[in-house]
Amino acid sequence: QLQASGGGLVQAGGSLRLSCAATGRSFSSYIMGWFRQAPGKEREFVAAVSWSGDTTYYADSVKGRSTISRDNAKNTVYLQLNSLKPEDTAVYYCAADQDYSGISDRSRDRYKYDYWGQGTQVTVSS
């Protein structure tokens, strides 16, 4: 129901725009998040956006270099990644959290999310 795309191989300093398209149901009332998992590491929070798109949270590792946004009419959430570094190499996953209380610091917790996409690989070469 969540399909992530847009990953690829990019040189350090480059940019990528990841997309996550939802099908089968509307996710317009869900908090949407992006997480990533590098080989041998835990899945970690990257960014989250409120259902309205007006509130966002970022991991310190990507803050200032990335932008999460959403288009509810298209049932799609985006993650713009700029100034990419080799340490950004990972599989990136989008996820949806049906939390009616709204976005908060708890939205950084991967266990809060109810639906997950299949992931898209981002590889940054030095």
CSV table of C-alpha atoms in Angstrom, one decimal:
chain,number,residue,atom,x,y,z
A,1,GLN,CA,0.0,0.0,0.0
A,2,LEU,CA,3.0,2.3,0.3
A,3,GLN,CA,5.4,2.3,-2.6
A,4,ALA,CA,8.7,4.1,-2.2
A,5,SER,CA,10.8,5.1,-5.2
A,6,GLY,CA,13.5,7.5,-6.3
A,7,GLY,CA,16.5,5.9,-4.8
A,8,GLY,CA,19.7,5.4,-6.8
A,9,LEU,CA,23.5,5.8,-6.9
A,10,VAL,CA,24.7,9.4,-6.5
A,11,GLN,CA,28.0,11.1,-5.8
A,12,ALA,CA,28.7,12.8,-2.5
A,13,GLY,CA,27.2,16.3,-2.6
A,14,GLY,CA,24.4,15.3,-5.0
A,15,SER,CA,20.7,15.2,-4.4
A,16,LEU,CA,17.8,12.8,-4.7
A,17,ARG,CA,14.1,13.1,-4.3
A,18,LEU,CA,12.4,10.1,-2.8
A,19,SER,CA,8.6,9.5,-3.3
A,20,CYS,CA,6.2,7.4,-1.5
A,21,ALA,CA,2.9,6.7,-3.2
A,22,ALA,CA,0.0,5.3,-1.2
A,23,THR,CA,-2.6,3.0,-2.8
A,24,GLY,CA,-5.6,1.2,-1.6
A,25,ARG,CA,-6.5,3.8,1.0
A,26,SER,CA,-6.1,7.5,1.7
A,27,PHE,CA,-3.3,8.4,4.0
A,28,SER,CA,-4.2,12.1,4.2
A,29,SER,CA,-5.0,11.8,7.9
A,30,TYR,CA,-1.9,9.9,8.8
A,31,ILE,CA,1.4,11.1,10.0
A,32,MET,CA,4.0,10.1,7.4
A,33,GLY,CA,7.6,9.3,8.1
A,34,TRP,CA,10.8,8.3,6.5
A,35,PHE,CA,13.2,5.9,8.1
A,36,ARG,CA,16.5,4.4,6.8
A,37,GLN,CA,18.5,1.3,7.5
A,38,ALA,CA,22.1,0.8,6.7
A,39,PRO,CA,23.7,-2.7,6.6
A,40,GLY,CA,24.2,-4.0,10.1
A,41,LYS,CA,22.4,-1.1,11.7
A,42,GLU,CA,19.1,-0.5,13.3
A,43,ARG,CA,16.4,1.3,11.3
A,44,GLU,CA,16.5,4.9,12.2
A,45,PHE,CA,14.3,7.9,12.0
A,46,VAL,CA,14.9,10.4,9.2
A,47,ALA,CA,11.9,12.7,9.0
A,48,ALA,CA,8.2,13.0,9.7
A,49,VAL,CA,5.4,15.3,8.5
A,50,SER,CA,1.9,16.0,10.0
A,51,TRP,CA,-1.2,15.2,8.1
A,52,SER,CA,-1.6,18.8,7.0
A,53,GLY,CA,2.0,19.1,6.0
A,54,ASP,CA,2.6,22.2,8.2
A,55,THR,CA,4.7,20.5,10.9
A,56,THR,CA,7.9,18.5,10.3
A,57,TYR,CA,10.5,16.7,12.4
A,58,TYR,CA,14.0,15.8,11.3
A,59,ALA,CA,16.8,13.7,12.6
A,60,ASP,CA,19.8,15.8,13.5
A,61,SER,CA,21.9,13.9,10.9
A,62,VAL,CA,19.8,15.2,8.0
A,63,LYS,CA,18.5,18.5,9.4
A,64,GLY,CA,19.2,21.4,7.0
A,65,ARG,CA,19.9,19.0,4.2
A,66,SER,CA,16.5,17.4,3.7
A,67,THR,CA,12.9,18.4,3.3
A,68,ILE,CA,9.9,16.2,3.8
A,69,SER,CA,6.6,17.2,2.2
A,70,ARG,CA,3.3,15.7,1.1
A,71,ASP,CA,0.7,16.1,-1.5
A,72,ASN,CA,-2.6,14.7,0.0
A,73,ALA,CA,-4.4,15.1,-3.3
A,74,LYS,CA,-1.9,12.7,-4.9
A,75,ASN,CA,-1.6,10.5,-1.7
A,76,THR,CA,2.1,11.0,-1.9
A,77,VAL,CA,4.9,12.0,0.5
A,78,TYR,CA,8.3,13.2,-0.6
A,79,LEU,CA,11.8,13.4,0.9
A,80,GLN,CA,14.3,15.7,-0.8
A,81,LEU,CA,17.8,14.8,0.1
A,82,ASN,CA,20.6,17.4,-0.6
A,83,SER,CA,24.3,17.5,0.0
A,84,LEU,CA,24.4,13.7,0.3
A,85,LYS,CA,27.1,12.0,2.2
A,86,PRO,CA,28.4,8.4,2.0
A,87,GLU,CA,26.9,7.9,5.5
A,88,ASP,CA,23.5,8.5,4.0
A,89,THR,CA,23.8,5.2,2.2
A,90,ALA,CA,20.9,3.0,3.3
A,91,VAL,CA,17.6,1.6,2.3
A,92,TYR,CA,15.0,4.3,2.9
A,93,TYR,CA,11.5,3.3,4.0
A,94,CYS,CA,8.3,5.4,4.2
A,95,ALA,CA,5.7,4.7,6.8
A,96,ALA,CA,2.3,5.8,8.0
A,97,ASP,CA,1.1,6.4,11.6
A,98,GLN,CA,-2.6,6.7,12.3
A,99,ASP,CA,-2.2,8.8,15.4
A,100,TYR,CA,-5.2,11.1,15.9
A,101,SER,CA,-3.4,13.0,18.6
A,102,GLY,CA,-1.1,14.5,16.0
A,103,ILE,CA,2.6,14.6,15.3
A,104,SER,CA,5.1,14.9,18.2
A,105,ASP,CA,8.5,13.8,19.2
A,106,ARG,CA,7.0,10.3,19.5
A,107,SER,CA,6.8,10.3,15.7
A,108,ARG,CA,10.5,9.5,15.7
A,109,ASP,CA,9.7,6.1,17.1
A,110,ARG,CA,9.5,3.5,14.3
A,111,TYR,CA,7.2,1.3,16.5
A,112,LYS,CA,4.4,3.8,16.3
A,113,TYR,CA,4.0,3.3,12.5
A,114,ASP,CA,1.3,1.1,11.3
A,115,TYR,CA,2.1,0.7,7.6
A,116,TRP,CA,5.5,0.4,5.8
A,117,GLY,CA,6.6,0.6,2.2
A,118,GLN,CA,9.1,-1.8,0.7
A,119,GLY,CA,12.1,0.5,0.7
A,120,THR,CA,14.3,2.2,-1.9
A,121,GLN,CA,18.1,2.0,-1.9
A,122,VAL,CA,20.2,5.1,-1.7
A,123,THR,CA,23.9,4.7,-2.4
A,124,VAL,CA,26.2,7.7,-2.1
A,125,SER,CA,29.7,7.3,-3.4
A,126,SER,CA,32.7,9.3,-2.1
